[in-house]
XYZ file of C-alpha atoms in Angstrom:
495
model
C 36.421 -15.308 0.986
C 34.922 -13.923 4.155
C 31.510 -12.915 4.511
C 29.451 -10.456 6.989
C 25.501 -10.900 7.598
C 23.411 -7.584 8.254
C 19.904 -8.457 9.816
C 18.031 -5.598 10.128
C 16.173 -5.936 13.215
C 15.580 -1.885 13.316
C 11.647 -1.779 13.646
C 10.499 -4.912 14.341
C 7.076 -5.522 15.217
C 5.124 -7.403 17.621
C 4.581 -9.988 15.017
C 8.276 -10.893 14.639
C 8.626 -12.088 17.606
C 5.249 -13.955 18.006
C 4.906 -17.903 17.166
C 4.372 -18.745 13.980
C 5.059 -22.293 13.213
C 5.348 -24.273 16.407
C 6.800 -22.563 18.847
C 9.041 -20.898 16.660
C 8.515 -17.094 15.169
C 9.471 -14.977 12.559
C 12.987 -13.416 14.290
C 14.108 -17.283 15.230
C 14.117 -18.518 11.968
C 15.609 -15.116 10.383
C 18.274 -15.525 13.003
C 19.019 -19.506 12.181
C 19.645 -18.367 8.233
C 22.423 -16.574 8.884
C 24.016 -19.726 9.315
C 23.284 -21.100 6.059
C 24.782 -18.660 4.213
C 28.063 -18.974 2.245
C 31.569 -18.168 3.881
C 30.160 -16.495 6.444
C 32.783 -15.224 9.645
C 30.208 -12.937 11.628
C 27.115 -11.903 11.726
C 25.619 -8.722 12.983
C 22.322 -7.111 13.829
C 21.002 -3.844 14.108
C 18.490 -2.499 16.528
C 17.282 -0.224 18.605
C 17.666 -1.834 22.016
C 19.600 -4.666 22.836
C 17.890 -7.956 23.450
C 18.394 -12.039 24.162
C 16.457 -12.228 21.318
C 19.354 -11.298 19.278
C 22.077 -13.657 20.598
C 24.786 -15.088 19.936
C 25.019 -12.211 17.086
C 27.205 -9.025 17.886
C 24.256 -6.128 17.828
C 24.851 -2.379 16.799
C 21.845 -0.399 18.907
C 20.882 3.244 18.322
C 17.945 4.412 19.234
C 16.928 6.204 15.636
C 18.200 5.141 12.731
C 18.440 7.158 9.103
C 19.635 5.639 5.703
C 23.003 7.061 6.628
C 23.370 5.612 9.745
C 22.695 2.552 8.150
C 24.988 2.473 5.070
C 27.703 4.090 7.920
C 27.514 1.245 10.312
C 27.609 -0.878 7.297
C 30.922 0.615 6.104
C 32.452 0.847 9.337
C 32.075 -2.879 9.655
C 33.031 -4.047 6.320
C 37.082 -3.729 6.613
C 38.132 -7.426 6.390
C 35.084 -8.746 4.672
C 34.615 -9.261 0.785
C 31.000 -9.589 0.852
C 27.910 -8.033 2.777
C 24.472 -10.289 3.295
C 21.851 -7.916 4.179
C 17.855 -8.856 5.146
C 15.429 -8.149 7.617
C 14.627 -10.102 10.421
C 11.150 -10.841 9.972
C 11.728 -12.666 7.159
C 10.880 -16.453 7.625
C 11.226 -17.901 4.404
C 14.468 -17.276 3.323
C 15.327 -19.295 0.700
C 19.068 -21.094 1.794
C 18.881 -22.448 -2.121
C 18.739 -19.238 -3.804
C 20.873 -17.337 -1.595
C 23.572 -19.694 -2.660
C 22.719 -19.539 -6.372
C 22.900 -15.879 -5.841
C 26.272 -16.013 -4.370
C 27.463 -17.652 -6.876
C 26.439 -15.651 -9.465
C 27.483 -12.591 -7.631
C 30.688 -14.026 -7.218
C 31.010 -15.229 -10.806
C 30.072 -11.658 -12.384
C 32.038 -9.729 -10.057
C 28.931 -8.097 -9.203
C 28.972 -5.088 -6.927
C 24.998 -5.548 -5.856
C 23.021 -8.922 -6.025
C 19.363 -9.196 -5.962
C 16.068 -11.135 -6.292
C 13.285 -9.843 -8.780
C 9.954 -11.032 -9.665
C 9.873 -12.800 -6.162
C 7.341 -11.554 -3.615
C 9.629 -10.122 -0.834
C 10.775 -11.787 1.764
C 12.229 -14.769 0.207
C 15.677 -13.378 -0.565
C 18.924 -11.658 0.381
C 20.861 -8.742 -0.435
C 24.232 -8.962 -1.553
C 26.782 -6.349 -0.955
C 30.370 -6.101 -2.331
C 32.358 -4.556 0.582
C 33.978 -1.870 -1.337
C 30.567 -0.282 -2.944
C 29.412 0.824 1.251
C 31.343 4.312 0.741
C 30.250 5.346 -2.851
C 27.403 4.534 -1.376
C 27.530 6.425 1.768
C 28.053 9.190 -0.319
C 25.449 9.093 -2.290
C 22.785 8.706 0.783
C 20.332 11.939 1.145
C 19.446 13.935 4.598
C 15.443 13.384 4.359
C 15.803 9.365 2.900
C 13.012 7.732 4.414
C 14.637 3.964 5.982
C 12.848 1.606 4.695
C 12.824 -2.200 2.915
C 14.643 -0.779 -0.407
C 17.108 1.874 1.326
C 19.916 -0.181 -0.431
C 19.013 -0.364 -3.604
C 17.011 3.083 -4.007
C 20.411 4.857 -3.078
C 22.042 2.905 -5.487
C 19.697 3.867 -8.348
C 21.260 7.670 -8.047
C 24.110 5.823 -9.529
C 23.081 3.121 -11.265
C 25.766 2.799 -13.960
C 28.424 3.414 -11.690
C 27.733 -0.275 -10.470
C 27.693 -3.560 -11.967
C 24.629 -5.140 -10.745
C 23.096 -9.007 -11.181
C 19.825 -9.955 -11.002
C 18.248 -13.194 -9.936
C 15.213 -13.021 -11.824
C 12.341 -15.589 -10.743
C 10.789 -18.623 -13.038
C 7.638 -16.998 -12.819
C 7.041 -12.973 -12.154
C 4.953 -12.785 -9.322
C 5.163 -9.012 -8.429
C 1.382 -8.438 -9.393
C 0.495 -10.898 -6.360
C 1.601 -8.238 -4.039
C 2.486 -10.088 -1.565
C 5.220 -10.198 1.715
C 6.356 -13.278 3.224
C 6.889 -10.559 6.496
C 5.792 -11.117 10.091
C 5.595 -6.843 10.157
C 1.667 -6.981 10.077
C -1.197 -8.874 11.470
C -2.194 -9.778 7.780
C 1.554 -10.595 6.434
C 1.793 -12.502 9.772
C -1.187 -14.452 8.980
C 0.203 -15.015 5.317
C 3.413 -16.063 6.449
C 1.824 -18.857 8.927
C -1.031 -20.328 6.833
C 1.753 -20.887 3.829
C 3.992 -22.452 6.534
C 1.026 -24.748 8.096
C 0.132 -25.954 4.356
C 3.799 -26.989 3.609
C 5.948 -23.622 2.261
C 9.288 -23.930 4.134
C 11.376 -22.822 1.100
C 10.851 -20.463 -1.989
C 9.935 -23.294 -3.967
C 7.424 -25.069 -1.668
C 6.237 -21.502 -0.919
C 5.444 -20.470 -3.850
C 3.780 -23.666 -5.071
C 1.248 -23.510 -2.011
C 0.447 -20.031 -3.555
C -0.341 -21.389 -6.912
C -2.525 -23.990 -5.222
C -3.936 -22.517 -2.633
C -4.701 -18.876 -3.906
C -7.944 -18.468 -1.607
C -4.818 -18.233 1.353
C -3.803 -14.698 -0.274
C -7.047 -13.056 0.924
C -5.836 -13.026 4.824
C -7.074 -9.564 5.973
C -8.520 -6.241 4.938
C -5.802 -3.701 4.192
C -8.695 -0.715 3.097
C -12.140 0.434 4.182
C -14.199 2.878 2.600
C -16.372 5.083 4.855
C -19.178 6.697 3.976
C -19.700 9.409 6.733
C -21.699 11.736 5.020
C -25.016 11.560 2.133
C -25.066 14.292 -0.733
C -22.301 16.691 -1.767
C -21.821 20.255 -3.147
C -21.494 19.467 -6.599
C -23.252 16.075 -8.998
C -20.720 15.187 -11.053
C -21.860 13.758 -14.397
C -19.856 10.372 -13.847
C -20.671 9.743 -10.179
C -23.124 6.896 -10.138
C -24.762 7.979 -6.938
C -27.085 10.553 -8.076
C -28.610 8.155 -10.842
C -30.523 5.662 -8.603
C -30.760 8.240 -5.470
C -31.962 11.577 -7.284
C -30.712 14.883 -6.112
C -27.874 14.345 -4.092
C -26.874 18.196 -3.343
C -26.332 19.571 -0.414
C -26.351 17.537 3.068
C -28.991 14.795 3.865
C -27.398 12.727 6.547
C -24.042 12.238 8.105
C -22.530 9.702 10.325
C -22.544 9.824 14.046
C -19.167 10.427 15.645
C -19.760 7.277 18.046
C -20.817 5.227 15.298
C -17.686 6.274 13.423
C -15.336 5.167 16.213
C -17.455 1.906 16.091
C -15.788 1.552 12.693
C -12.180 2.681 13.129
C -12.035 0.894 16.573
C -13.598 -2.886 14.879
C -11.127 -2.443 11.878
C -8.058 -1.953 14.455
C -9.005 -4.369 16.150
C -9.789 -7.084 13.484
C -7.206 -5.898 10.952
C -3.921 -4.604 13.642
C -3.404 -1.268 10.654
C -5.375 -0.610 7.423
C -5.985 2.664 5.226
C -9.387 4.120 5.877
C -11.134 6.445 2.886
C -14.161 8.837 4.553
C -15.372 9.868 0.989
C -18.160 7.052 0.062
C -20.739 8.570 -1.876
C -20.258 11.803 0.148
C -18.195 15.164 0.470
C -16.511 14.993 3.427
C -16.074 19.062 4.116
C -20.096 18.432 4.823
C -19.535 16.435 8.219
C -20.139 19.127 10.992
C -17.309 16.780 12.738
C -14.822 16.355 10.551
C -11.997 17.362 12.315
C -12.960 15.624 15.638
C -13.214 12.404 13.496
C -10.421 12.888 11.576
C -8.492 13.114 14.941
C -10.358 10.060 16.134
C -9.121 8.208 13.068
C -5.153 9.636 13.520
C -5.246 9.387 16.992
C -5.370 5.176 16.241
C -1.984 3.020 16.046
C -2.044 1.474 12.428
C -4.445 3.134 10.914
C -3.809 5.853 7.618
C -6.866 8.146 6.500
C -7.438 9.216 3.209
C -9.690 11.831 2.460
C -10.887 12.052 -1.071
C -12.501 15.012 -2.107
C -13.999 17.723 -4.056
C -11.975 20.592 -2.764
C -15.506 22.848 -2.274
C -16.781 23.506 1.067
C -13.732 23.531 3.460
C -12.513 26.681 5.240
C -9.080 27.945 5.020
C -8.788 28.626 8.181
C -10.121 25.195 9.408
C -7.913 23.572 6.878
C -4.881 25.132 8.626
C -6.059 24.472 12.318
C -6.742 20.637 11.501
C -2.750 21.018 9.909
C -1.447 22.144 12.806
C -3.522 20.328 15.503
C -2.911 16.655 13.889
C -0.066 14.289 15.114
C 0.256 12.813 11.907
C -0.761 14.068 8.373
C -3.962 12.017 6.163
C -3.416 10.987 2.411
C -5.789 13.807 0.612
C -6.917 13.669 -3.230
C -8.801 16.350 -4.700
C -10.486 15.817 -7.936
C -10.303 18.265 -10.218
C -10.725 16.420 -13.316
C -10.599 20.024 -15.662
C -7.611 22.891 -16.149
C -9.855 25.442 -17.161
C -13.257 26.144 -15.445
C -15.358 25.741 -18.817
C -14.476 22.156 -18.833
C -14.513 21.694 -15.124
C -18.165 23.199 -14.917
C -19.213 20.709 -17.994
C -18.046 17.635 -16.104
C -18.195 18.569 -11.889
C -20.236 21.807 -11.947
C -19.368 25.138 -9.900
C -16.911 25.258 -7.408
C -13.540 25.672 -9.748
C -11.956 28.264 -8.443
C -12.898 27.428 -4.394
C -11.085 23.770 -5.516
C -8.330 24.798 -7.250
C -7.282 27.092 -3.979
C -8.381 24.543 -1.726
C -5.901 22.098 -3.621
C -2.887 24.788 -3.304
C -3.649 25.448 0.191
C -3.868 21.373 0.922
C -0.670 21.161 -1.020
C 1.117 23.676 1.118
C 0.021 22.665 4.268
C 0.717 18.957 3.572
C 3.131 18.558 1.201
C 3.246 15.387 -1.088
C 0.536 13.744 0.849
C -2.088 15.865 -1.373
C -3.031 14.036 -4.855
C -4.226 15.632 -7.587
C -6.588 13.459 -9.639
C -8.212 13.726 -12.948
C -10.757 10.593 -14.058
C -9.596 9.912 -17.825
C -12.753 9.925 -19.908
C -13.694 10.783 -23.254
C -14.999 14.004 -22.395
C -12.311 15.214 -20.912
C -9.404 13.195 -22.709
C -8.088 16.315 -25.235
C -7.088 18.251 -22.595
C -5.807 15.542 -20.079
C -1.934 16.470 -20.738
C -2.644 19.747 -20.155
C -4.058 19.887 -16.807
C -0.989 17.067 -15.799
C 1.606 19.094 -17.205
C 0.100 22.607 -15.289
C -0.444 20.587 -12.444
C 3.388 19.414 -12.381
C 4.789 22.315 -12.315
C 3.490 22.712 -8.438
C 3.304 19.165 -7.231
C 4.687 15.168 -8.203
C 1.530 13.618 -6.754
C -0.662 13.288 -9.713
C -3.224 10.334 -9.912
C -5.237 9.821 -13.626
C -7.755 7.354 -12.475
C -10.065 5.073 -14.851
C -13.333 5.577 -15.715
C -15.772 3.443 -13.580
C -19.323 2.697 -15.586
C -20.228 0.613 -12.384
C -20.761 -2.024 -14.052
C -23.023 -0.882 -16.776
C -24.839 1.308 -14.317
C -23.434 4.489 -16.360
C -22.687 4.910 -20.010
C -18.931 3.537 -21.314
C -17.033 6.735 -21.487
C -13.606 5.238 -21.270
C -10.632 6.143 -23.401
C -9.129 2.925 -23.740
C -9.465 -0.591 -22.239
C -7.032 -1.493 -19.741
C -8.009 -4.568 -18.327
C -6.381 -7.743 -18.085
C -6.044 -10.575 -21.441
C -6.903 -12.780 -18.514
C -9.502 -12.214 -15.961
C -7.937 -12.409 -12.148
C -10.252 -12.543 -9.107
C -11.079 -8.952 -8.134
C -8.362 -6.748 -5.998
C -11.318 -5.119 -4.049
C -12.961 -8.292 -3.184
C -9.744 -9.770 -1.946
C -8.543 -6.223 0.018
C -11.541 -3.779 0.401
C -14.445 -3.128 2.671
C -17.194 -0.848 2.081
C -19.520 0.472 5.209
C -22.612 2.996 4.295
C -24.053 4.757 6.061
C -26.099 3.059 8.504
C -23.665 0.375 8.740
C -24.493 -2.152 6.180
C -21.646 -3.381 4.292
C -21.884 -4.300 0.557
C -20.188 -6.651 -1.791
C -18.033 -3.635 -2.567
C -18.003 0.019 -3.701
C -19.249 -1.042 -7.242
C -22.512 -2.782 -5.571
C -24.020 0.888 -5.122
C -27.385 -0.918 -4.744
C -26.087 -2.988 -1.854
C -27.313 -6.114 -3.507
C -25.406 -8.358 -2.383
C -24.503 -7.014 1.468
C -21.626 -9.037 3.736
C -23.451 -7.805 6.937
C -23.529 -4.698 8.974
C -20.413 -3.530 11.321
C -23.186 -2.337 13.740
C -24.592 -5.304 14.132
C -22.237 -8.344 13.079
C -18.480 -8.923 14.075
C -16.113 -7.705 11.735
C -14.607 -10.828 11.031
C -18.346 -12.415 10.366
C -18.740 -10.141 7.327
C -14.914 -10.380 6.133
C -15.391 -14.337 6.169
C -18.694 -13.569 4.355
C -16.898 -12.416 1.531
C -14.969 -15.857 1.069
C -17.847 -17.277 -0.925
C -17.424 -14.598 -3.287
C -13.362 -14.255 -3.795
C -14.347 -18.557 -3.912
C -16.258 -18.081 -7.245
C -13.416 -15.429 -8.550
C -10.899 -17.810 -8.401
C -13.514 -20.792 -10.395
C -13.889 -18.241 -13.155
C -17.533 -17.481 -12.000
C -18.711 -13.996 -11.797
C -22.413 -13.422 -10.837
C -23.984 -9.570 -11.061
C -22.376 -7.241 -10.560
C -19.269 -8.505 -10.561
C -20.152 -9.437 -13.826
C -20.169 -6.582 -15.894
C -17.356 -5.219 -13.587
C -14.287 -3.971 -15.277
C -12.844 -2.680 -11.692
C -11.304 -5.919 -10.585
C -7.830 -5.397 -11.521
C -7.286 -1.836 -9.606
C -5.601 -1.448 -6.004
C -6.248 0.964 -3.543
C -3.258 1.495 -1.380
């Protein structure tokens, strides 16, 4: 039997190469698996640039790489070889263990495709029968995005055509989220405090998690801006107009300065997150928005999302900001209604200026526009009929739970969908909040700011993150004081 190794070493960042534990980083211990894998005769690596980094391994450079020219190379070096192993190298826990009990289960199944499930990522190989690479080949799309599943999301075109084995894990730990990667700055922090408390190995890895959970909250991933106060419309479940009054039309908006405060202290403690400008606000309102929409783009790492009502944007504005941007924002339009009787009862007027603002969004940027409906009672009978109008023109549908804000609104949900058992809250553990004038609550639920981590004006960044220890502290003891409390919020994710 003779084996090739693949390590993908196609976009490696910064934190690959950085040290991690001891002298040693991410890419050195990636590179020292290879040799601990089964029947191995060469190895291989593909890049975009050769480098030292990579010896003694044979390299294949290009400067861009697709899917294609992935599963190509891949085929073109598989005559004389049984058996592809395939992982990325910024991968520092591989597991030598279960990379041999994979093997040999691949092996004994005459499997065509061996895999890992229920692990977080990062812990495990890929296992390729040689002769699969040109069925597979074919079946690779112009337009298919290169990424950490390439493999095995080409394969699902033509799933039955392949016999496939799983190595499924003791314990499921998808719904930690987590990736033992050095490709970000939190992932890289992950991936070293694990290491430092004793995880060399799956196993050891994944007992420091269950130990040590208070580890898994390295880094925000998103903040929530508010850059504007008051909006065109008060929508009968938006908790903001209940303990602020009348919240239409414009009262204040963020400074552009004081915005690039915010983007610039988030890049700078977090290395890339996803920043929201729609906190208790209508973004359309900001007499800036496209300068600080730019400002936000214009920054390395960092995604905007712009969540909105669809009313008060111009056309023509829409289609300048299109057309002027380097790279496109996430936007979601809530719409909530199909017809405009029910979209008056729950959001007000504006129906048909949203409902061409959301076609226009959707032309102009594709399947980066979401349309969202909140799933309430009121609105619950004629749910499948604004998703299945809505699918007919777009994929990118989001039905979001109702939010009572912890009792601050009435219970209108449809159904309960939280957890048998309580976990410690996502947002607590991945979000930041900023108002207005800086100050930074518990989170977006704590609309009273009654419990604030600080103020990004005033405090470091990392000040107020650590601040929120204490709290994710008490989630993990089973201790929930107001308003996490009443909260029912804790077990959603925000990109």
């Amino acid at each position: 039997m003779k084996n090739l190794v693949i390590i993908n070493a196609i976009s490696l960042s910064p934190y690959a190469t950085a040290p991690l534990y001891g002298p040693a980083s991410a890419l050195s211990y990636a590179m020292t698996f290879a040799g601990t894998l089964p029947e191995v005769a060469s190895t291989v690596v593909f890049c975009r640039e050769q480098s030292d980094s990579f010896l003694p391994f044979a390299t294949v450079a290009r400067p861009e790489w697709s899917v294609r020219d992935l599963l190509g190379e891949m085929s073109r070096l598989k005559d004389g070889f049984d058996n592809l192993f395939y992982y990325f190298a910024d991968c520092p826990l591989l597991d030598e263990e279960l990379a041999a009990r994979m093997f040999a289960d691949h092996i004994k199944y005459f499997s065509d495709y061996t895999f890992a499930d229920g692990y977080p990522y990062g812990l495990s190989v890929e296992i390729i029968r040689a002769a699969i690479l040109d069925p597979l080949l074919a079946l690779a799309r112009d337009g298919d995005v290169l990424g950490r599943e390439s493999v095995f999301e080409v394969l699902k075109r033509d799933i039955n055509a392949f016999d496939l084995e799983t190595e499924i894990a003791p314990t499921d730990m998808r719904q930690l989220r987590i990736s033992f990667t050095a490709d970000t700055r939190r992932n890289f922090n992950l991936c070293r405090d694990v290491m430092a408390a004793g995880g060399r190995n799956c196993k050891d890895a994944l007992e420091v998690v269950e130990k040590q959970p208070g580890l898994l909250r390295t880094l925000p991933a998103f903040v929530s801006v508010q850059i504007v106060e008051g909006c065109p419309q008060s929508c009968s479940y938006c908790p903001y107009p209940v303990f602020r009054g009348d919240v239409l039309g414009k009262k204040a908006e963020m400074k552009i300065d004081d915005f690039g405060t915010v983007v610039r202290n988030v890049k700078e403690f977090c290395g890339d997150a996803v920043i929201s400008v729609s906190l208790w606000g209508e973004p359309s309102l900001h007499s800036k928005i496209d300068e600080l929409v730019g400002l936000a783009l214009d920054t390395d790492g960092i995604d905007l999302v712009i969540e909105t009502s669809g009313v008060g944007w111009d056309p023509s504005r829409l289609k300048s900001l299109a057309e002027g941007l380097k790279r496109p924002p996430y936007w979601i339009v809530s719409l909530d209604a199909w017809t405009e009787a029910d979209y008056k009862r729950l959001r007000g007027e504006g129906f048909r200026e949203a409902v061409d603002t959301t076609r226009l969004l959707i032309e102009l940027f594709g399947g980066r526009t979401y349309v969202q409906a909140v799933r309430m009672n009121e609105n619950e009978a004629a749910l499948e009929q604004f998703y299945r109008e809505w699918k007919k023109t777009t994929e990118s549908l989001i039905i979001q739970k109702y939010d009572h804000f912890s009792g601050l609104l009435p219970d209108r949900k449809v159904t309960d969908l939280s957890p048998l058992t309580r976990l410690p809250c996502w947002h607590v553990k991945r979000d930041l909040s900023v108002l207005l004038d800086g100050t930074v609550p518990l989170c977006r639920e704590d609309v009273k700011a009654g419990r604030p981590l600080g103020n990004v004006f005033r405090d470091p960044l990392e000040a107020i993150w650590r601040k929120g220890d204490e709290i994710y502290r008490e989630h993990l003891a089973g201790t929930y004081a107001p308003p996490c409390r009443a909260c029912d919020e804790y077990y959603t994710f925000n990109f």
